[in-house]
Coordinates of C-alpha atoms in Angstrom, one line a residue:
X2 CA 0.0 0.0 0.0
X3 CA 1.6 3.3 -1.1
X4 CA 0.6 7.0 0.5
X5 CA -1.7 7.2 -2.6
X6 CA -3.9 4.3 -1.1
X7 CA -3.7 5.7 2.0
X8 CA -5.3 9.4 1.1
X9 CA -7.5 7.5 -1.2
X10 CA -9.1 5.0 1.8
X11 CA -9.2 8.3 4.1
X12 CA -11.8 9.7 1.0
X13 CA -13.8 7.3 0.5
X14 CA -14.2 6.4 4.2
X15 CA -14.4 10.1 4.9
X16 CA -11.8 9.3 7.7
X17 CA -11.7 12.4 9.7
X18 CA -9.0 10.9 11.9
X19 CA -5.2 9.3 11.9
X20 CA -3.9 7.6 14.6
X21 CA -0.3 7.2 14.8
X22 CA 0.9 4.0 16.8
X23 CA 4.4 3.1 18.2
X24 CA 5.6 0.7 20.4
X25 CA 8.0 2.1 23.9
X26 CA 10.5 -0.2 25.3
X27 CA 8.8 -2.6 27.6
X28 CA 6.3 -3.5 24.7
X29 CA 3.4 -1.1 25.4
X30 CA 1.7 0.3 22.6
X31 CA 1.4 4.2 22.2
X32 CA -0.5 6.6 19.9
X33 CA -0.5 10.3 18.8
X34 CA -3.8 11.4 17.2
X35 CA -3.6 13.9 14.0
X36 CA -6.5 15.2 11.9
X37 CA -6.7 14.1 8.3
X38 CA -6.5 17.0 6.7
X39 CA -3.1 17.1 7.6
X40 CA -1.9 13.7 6.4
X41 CA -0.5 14.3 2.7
X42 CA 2.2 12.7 0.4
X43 CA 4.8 14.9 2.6
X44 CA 3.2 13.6 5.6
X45 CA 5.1 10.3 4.6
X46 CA 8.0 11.4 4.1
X47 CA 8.0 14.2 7.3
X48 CA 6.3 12.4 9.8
X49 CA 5.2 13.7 13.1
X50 CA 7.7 15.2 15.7
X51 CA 6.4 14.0 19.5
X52 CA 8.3 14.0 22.5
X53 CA 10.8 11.1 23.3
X54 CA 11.8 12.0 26.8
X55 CA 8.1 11.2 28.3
X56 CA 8.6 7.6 27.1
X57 CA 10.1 5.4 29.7
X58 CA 13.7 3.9 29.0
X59 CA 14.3 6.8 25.7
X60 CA 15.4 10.0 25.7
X61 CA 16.6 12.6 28.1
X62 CA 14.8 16.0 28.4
X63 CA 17.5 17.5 26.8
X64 CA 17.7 15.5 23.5
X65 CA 13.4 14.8 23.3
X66 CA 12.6 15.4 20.0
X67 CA 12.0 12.5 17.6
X68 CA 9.7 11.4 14.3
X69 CA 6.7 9.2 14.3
X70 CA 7.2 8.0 10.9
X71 CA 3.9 6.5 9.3
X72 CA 4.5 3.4 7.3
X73 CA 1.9 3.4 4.8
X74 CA 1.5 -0.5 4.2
X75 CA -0.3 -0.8 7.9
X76 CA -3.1 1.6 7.4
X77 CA -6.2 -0.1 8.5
X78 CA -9.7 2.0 9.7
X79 CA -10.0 1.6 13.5
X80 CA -13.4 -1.0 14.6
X81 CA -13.6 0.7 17.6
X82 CA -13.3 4.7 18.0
X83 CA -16.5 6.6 17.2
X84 CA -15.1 8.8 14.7
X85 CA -13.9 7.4 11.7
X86 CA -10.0 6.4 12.3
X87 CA -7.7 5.0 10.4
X88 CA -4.6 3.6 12.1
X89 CA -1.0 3.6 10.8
X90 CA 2.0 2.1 12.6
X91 CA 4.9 3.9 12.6
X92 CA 9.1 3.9 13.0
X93 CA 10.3 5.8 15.6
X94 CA 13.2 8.5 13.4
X95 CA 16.3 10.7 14.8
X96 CA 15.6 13.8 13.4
X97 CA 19.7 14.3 13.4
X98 CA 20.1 11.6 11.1
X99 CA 16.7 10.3 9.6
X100 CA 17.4 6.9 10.5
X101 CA 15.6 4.7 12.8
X102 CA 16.0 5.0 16.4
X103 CA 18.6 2.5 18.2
X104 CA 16.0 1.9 21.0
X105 CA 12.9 1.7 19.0
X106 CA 11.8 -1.7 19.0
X107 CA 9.9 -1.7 15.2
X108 CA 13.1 0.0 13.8
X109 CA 15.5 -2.5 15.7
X110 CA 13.2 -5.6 14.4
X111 CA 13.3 -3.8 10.8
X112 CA 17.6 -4.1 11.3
X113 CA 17.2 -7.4 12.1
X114 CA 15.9 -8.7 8.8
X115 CA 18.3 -6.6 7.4
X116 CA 21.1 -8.5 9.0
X117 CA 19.0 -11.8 8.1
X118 CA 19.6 -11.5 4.2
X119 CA 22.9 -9.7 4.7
X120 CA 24.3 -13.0 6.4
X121 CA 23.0 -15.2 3.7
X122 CA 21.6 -17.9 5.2
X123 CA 18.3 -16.9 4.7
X124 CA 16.2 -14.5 3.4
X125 CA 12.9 -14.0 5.8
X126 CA 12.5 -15.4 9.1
X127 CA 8.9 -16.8 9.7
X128 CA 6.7 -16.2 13.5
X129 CA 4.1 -17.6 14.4
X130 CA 2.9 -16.8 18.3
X131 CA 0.2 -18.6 20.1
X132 CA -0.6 -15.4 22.8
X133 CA -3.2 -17.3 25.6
X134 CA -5.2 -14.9 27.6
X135 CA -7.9 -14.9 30.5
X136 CA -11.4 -13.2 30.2
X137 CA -12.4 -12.3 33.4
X138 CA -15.5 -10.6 35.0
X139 CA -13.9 -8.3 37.6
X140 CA -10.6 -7.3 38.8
X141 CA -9.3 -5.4 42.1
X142 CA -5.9 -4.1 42.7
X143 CA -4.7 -2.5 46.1
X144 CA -0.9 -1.3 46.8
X145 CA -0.1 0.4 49.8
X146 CA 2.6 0.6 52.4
X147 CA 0.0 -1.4 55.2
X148 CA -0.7 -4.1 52.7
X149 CA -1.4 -5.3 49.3
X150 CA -4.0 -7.5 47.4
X151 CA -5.2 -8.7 44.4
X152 CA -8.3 -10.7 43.5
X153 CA -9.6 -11.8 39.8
X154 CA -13.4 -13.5 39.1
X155 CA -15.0 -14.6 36.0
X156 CA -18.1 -16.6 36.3
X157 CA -16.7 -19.6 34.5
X158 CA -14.2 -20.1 37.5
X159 CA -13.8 -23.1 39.4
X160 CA -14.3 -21.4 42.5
X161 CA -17.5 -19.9 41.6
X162 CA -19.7 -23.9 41.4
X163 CA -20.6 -23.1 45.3
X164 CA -21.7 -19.0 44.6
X165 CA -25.5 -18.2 44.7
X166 CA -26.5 -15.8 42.4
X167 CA -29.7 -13.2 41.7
X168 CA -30.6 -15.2 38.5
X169 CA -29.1 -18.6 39.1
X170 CA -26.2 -20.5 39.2
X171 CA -26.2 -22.7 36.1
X172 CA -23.6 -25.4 37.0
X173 CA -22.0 -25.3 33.8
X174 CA -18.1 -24.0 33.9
X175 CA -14.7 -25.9 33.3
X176 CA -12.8 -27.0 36.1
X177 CA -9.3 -26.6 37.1
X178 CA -7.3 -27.9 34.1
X179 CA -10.9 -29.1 32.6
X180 CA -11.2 -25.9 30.3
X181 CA -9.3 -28.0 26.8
X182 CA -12.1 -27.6 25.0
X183 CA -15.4 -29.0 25.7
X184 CA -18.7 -26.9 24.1
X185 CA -21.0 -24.5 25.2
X186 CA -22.4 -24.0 28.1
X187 CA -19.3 -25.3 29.7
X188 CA -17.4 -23.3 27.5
X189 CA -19.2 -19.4 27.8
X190 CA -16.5 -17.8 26.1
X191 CA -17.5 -18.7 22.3
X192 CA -19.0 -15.7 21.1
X193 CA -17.0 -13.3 22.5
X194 CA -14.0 -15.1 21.1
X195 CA -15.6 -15.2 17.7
X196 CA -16.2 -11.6 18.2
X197 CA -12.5 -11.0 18.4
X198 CA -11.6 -12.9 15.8
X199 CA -13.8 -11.2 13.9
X200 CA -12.5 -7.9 14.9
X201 CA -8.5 -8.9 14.1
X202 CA -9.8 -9.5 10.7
X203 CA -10.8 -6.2 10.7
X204 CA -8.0 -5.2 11.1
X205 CA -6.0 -6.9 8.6
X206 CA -5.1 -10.5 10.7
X207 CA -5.5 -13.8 9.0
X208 CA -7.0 -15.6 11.8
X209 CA -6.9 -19.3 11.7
X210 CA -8.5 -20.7 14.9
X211 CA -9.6 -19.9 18.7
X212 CA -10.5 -22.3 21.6
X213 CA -11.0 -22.3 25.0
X214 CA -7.3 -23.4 26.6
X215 CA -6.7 -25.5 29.6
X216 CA -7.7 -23.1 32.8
X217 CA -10.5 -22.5 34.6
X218 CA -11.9 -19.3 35.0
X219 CA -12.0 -18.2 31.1
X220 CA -8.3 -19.2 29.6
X221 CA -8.6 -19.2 25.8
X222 CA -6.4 -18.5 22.7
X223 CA -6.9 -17.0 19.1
X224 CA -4.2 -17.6 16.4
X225 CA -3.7 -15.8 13.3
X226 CA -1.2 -16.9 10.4
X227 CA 2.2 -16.7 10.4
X228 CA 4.1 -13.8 9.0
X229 CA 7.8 -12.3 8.6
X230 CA 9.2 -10.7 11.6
X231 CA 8.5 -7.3 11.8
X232 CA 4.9 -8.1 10.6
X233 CA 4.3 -10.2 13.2
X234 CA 5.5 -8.3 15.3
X235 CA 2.8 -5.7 14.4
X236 CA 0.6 -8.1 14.6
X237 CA 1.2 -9.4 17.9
X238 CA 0.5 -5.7 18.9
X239 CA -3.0 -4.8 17.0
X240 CA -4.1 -8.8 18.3
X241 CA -3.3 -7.6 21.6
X242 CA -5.4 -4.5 21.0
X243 CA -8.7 -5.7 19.5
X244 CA -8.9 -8.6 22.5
X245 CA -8.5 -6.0 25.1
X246 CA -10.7 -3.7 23.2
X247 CA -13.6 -6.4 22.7
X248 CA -13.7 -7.6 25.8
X249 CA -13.7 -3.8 27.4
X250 CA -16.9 -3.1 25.4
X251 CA -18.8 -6.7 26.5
X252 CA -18.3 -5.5 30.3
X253 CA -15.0 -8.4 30.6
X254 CA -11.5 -7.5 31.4
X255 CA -8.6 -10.0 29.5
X256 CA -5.1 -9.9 30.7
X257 CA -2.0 -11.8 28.9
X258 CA -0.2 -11.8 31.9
X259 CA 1.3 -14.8 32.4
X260 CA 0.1 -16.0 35.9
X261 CA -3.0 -14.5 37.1
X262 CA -4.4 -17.2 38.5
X263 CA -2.7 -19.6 41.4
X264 CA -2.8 -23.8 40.9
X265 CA -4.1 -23.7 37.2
X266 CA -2.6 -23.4 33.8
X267 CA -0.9 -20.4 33.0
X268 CA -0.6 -18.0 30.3
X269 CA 2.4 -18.9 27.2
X270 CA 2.6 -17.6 24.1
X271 CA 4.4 -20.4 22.1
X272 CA 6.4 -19.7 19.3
X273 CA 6.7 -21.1 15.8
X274 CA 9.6 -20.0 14.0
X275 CA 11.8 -21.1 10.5
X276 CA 13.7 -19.8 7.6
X277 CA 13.4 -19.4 4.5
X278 CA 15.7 -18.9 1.7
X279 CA 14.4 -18.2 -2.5
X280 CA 11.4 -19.4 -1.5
X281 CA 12.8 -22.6 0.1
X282 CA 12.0 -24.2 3.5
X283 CA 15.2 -24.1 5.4
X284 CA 14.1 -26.1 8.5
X285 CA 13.2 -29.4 6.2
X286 CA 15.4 -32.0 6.3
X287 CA 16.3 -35.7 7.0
X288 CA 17.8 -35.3 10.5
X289 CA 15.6 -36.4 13.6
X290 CA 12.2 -34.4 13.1
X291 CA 12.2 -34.4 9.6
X292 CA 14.9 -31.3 10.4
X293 CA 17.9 -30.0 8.7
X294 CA 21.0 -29.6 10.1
X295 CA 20.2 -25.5 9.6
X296 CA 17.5 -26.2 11.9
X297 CA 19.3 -28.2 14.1
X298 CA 21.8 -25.6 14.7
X299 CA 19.3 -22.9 15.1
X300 CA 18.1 -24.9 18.0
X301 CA 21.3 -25.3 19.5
X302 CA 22.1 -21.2 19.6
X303 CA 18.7 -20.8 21.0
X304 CA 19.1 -23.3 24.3
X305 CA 22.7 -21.3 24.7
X306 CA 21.2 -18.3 24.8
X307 CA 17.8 -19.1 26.4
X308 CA 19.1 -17.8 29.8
X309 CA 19.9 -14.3 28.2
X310 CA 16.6 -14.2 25.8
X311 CA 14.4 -14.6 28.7
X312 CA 14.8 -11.3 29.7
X313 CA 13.0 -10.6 26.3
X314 CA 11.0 -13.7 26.1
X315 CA 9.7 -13.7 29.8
X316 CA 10.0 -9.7 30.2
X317 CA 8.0 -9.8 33.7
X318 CA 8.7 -10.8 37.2
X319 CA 5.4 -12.5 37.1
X320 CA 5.9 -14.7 34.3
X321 CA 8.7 -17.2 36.8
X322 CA 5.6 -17.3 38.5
X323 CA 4.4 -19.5 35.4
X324 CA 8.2 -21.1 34.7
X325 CA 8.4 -23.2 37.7
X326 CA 9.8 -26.7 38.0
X327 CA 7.6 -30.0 38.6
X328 CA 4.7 -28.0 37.3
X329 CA 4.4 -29.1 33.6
X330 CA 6.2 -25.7 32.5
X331 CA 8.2 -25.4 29.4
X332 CA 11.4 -25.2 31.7
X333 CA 13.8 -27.5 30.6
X334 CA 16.1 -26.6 27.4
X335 CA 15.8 -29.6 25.3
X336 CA 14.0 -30.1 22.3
X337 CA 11.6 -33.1 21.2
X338 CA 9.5 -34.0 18.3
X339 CA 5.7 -34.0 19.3
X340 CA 7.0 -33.8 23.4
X341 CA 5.3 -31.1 25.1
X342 CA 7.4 -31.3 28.4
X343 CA 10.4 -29.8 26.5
X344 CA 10.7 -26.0 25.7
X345 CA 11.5 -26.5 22.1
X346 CA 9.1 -28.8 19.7
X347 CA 8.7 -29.8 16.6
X348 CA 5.4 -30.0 15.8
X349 CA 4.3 -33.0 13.0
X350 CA 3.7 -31.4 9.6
X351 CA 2.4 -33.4 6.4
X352 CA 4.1 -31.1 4.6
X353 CA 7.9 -30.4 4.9
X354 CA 7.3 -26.7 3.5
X355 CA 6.0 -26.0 7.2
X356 CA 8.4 -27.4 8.7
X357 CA 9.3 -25.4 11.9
X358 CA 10.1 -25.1 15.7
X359 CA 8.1 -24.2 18.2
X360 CA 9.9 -22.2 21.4
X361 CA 7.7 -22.9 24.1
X362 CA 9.0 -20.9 27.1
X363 CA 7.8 -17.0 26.0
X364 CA 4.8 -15.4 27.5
X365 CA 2.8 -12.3 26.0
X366 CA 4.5 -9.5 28.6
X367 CA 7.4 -9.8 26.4
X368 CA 8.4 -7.0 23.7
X369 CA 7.6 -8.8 20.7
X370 CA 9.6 -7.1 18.7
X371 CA 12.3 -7.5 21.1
X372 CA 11.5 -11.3 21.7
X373 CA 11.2 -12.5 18.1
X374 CA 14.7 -10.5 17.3
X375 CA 16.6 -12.3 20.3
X376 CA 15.5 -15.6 19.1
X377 CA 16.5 -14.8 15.8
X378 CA 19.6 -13.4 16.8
X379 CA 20.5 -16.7 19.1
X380 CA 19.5 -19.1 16.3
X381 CA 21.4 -17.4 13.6
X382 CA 24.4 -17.7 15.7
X383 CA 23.3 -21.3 16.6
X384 CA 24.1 -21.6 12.7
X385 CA 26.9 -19.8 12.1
X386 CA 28.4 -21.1 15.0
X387 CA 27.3 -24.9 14.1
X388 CA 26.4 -25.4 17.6
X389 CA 24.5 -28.4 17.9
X390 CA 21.9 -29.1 20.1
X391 CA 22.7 -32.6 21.4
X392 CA 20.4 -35.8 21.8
X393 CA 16.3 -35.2 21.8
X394 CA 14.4 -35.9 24.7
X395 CA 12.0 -38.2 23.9
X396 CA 11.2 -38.7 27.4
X397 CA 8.1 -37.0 30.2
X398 CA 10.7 -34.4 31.3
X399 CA 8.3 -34.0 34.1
X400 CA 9.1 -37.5 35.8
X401 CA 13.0 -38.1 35.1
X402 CA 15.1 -39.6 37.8
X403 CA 16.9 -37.2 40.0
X404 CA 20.4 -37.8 38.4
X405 CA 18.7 -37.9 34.8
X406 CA 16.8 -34.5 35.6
X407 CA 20.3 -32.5 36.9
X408 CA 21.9 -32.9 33.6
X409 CA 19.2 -31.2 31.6
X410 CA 19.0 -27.1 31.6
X411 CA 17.1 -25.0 32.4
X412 CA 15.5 -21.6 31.6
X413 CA 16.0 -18.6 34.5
X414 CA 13.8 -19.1 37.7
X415 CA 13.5 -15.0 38.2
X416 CA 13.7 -12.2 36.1
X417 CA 16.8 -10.4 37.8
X418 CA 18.7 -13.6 37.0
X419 CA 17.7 -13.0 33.4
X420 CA 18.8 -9.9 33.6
X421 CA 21.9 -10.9 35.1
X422 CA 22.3 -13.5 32.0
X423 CA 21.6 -10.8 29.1
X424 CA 24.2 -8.5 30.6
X425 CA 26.8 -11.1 30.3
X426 CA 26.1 -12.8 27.5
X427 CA 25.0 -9.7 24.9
X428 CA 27.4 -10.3 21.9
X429 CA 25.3 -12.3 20.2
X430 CA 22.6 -9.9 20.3
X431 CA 24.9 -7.0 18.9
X432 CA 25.7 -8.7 15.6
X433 CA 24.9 -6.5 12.6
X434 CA 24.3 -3.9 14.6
X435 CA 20.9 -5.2 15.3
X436 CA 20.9 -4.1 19.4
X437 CA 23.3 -2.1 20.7
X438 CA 25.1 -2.0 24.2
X439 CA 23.2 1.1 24.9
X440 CA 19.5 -0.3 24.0
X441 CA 20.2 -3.2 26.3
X442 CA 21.4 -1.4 29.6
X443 CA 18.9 1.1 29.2
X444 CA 16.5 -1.9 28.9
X445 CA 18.5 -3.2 32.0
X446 CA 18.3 0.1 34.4
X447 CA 14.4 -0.1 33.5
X448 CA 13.4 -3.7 33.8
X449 CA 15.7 -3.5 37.5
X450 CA 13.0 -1.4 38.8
X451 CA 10.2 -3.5 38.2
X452 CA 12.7 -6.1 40.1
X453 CA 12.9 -4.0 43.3
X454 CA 9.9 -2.6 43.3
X455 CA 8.7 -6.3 44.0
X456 CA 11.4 -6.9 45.8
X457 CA 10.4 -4.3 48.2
X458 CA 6.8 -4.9 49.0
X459 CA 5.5 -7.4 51.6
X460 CA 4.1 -10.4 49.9
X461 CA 0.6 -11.6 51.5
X462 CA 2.0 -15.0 51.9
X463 CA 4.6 -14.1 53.8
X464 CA 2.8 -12.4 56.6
X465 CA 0.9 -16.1 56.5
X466 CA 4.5 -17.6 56.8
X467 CA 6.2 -15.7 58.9
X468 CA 3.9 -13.2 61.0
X469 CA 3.9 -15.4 63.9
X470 CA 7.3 -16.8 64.0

């Protein structure tokens, strides 16, 4: 789509309205609203100036100024504002230079493929992400210095089969681990699902499937096709956006967080990935899997690196609430065909043109732009590097022998250790150019203070524990 479509769907929508989207450092998406009348050709070649010191983790006060530049090929009209919107995602410039900002995560992801081709091994990187969410009712939040609480309800939660309500209680609701996938009424959540679906095709997503996932208490996934990495990317970002804004408008609230809930399934966001070179599938091959040995080595670079990519991957302090051993999490670094106890699988495809790996340990607080790079970044150097990944586990990971289990890695257990990893192991990531030691310690310093502010706060459980020793 070129600037002349885009003028030409503002007319004949009679679009009065462009909304200008960007994505800040810890994966939040951000918009500037402009009048139409003011978007021209030059508009796509100008941009917008905005502020860049009021986002968290960019620019001082004394350096703010920066370009919200449109890309045409994203324009989409908004479903849900009143007045006719049409959205356009943009790169994040340095008016100095008129390139794209070092710590703008859609301009770093846009260096990434750049480095892709440049290395000749491949020529596109493919993502798919499986982002699980829960759709609940109600939600209460209280932080103070003489406590803290938190409490979460959805009607469809285990917890609820005892409740009396003013119209009935019907009976029908999942139980804990029982919500994979039976029909309605057990499952309440169809329509509104559909009703998401329906509005990511609206705004330009292929989706492909939904279903109720494993939880209690509303769990439930939506997929949408695969794409190149910077599109996904994008798309990770306006799927994330027309859940949260479908669900607002029904009277439900849906988080992505990655453990909301305590003693039930948590939320992932799996990810399929492969190469792809002159229209050839990279990943196919005659090694265990039906892999190549391309494939193979991508895998080993990404179980090196795993410790450092989850502070990209699993970008919260919550989500080592979800990556806990002995409780069925993706948390040991091996890699299995069809074996769902080991963070990397590769899924069974009919045909070898799919073939792919699927990274099991992410969750939807990361970055995407950020998380699909890293992985990149770690598998490229898997195959430049020929590091190979060792023997399968064909085994339950979750019931291995105590000597057995020991010799297996495993991903980070907190996100400060994560931390810890990526500042120590970063050269991978600065190949090409594609991160650079400043985006990651300012990504660092930021991320730290989520650390100690949890650090710092009195946990309810541990007045239970301790308040009477």
């Amino acid at each position: 789509m070129t600037p002349a479509d885009v003028l030409k769907i503002i007319k004949e929508k009679e679009a009065a309205f462009a909304d200008l989207r960007f994505t800040d450092t810890i994966g939040k998406e951000q918009h500037v609203t402009v009048p139409t009348r003011l978007v021209d050709e030059g508009f796509f070649k100008d941009g917008k100036m905005f502020d860049g010191s009021s986002i968290a983790g960019w620019k001082g006060i004394n350096e703010s100024d920066m370009i919200l530049m449109p890309d045409p090929a994203t324009a989409v009209i908004d479903p849900f504002y009143e007045e006719t919107t049409i959205n356009l995602r943009c790169d994040v410039i340095e008016p100095m230079t008129m390139q794209g900002y070092e710590r703008d995560p859609r301009s770093l992801a846009k260096r990434a493929e750049a480095y892709l081709k440049s290395s000749g091994i491949a020529d596109s990187a493919l993502f798919g992400p499986e982002n699980e969410f829960f759709i609940f009712d109600n939600v209460t939040v209280s932080s103070s210095m003489n406590g803290c609480s938190y409490e979460v309800d959805a009607y469809e939660g285990a917890w609820n089969s005892g409740q009396h309500y003013d119209d009935g209680n019907r009976g029908h609701r999942p139980g804990i681990k029982g919500g994979y996938f039976p029909v309605p009424p057990v499952d309440s959540q169809q329509d509104i699902r559909t009703a998401m679906s329906m509005a990511c095709e609206q705004l330009g997503l292929k989706f492909e499937v939904h279903h109720h996932e494993v939880a209690t208490a509303g769990q439930g996934e939506i997929n949408v096709a695969a794409n190149t990495l910077t599109k996904k990317a994008d798309e990770v970002q306006i799927l994330k956006y027309a859940l949260q804004n479908v669900a607002h408008l029904q009277g439900k609230t849906l988080t992505f967080m990655p453990k909301p809930i305590v003693g039930d399934n948590g939320n992932g966001m799996h990810v399929h990935q492969s190469l792809q070179k002159e229209g050839k599938a990279l990943f196919a091959g005659d090694k265990y899997g039906g892999l190549s040995d391309i494939a193979l080595y991508y895998i080993g670079g990404i179980i090196k690196h795993a410790r450092a990519i989850n502070a990209f991957t699993n970008a919260s302090t919550n989500s080592y609430k979800r990556l806990v051993p002995g409780f069925e999490a993706p948390v040991k670094l091996a890699y299995s065909a069809r074996n769902r106890s080991a963070s990397i699988r590769i899924p069974w495809i009919s045909n070898p043109k799919g073939r792919r790996i699927e990274v099991r340990f992410p969750d939807a607080t990361a970055n995407p732009y950020f998380a699909f790079t890293s992985m990149l970044l770690a598998g490229l150097d898997g195959i430049q590097n020929k590091i190979h990944p060792g023997d399968p586990a064909d085994k339950d990971l979750y019931d291995l022998e105590p000597e057995e289990d020991k010799k297996i890695p495993t991903v980070c257990h907190s996100l400060d250790m994560a931390l810890d990893y990526l500042d120590k192991d970063r050269g991978f990531l600065k190949a090409g150019g594609v991160f650079t030691d400043d985006l990651i310690d300012a990504y660092i310093e930021l991320k730290m203070k989520e650390v100690t502010r949890l650090r710092m706060t009195t946990h309810p459980i541990e007045v239970e524990m301790y308040y009477s020793l």
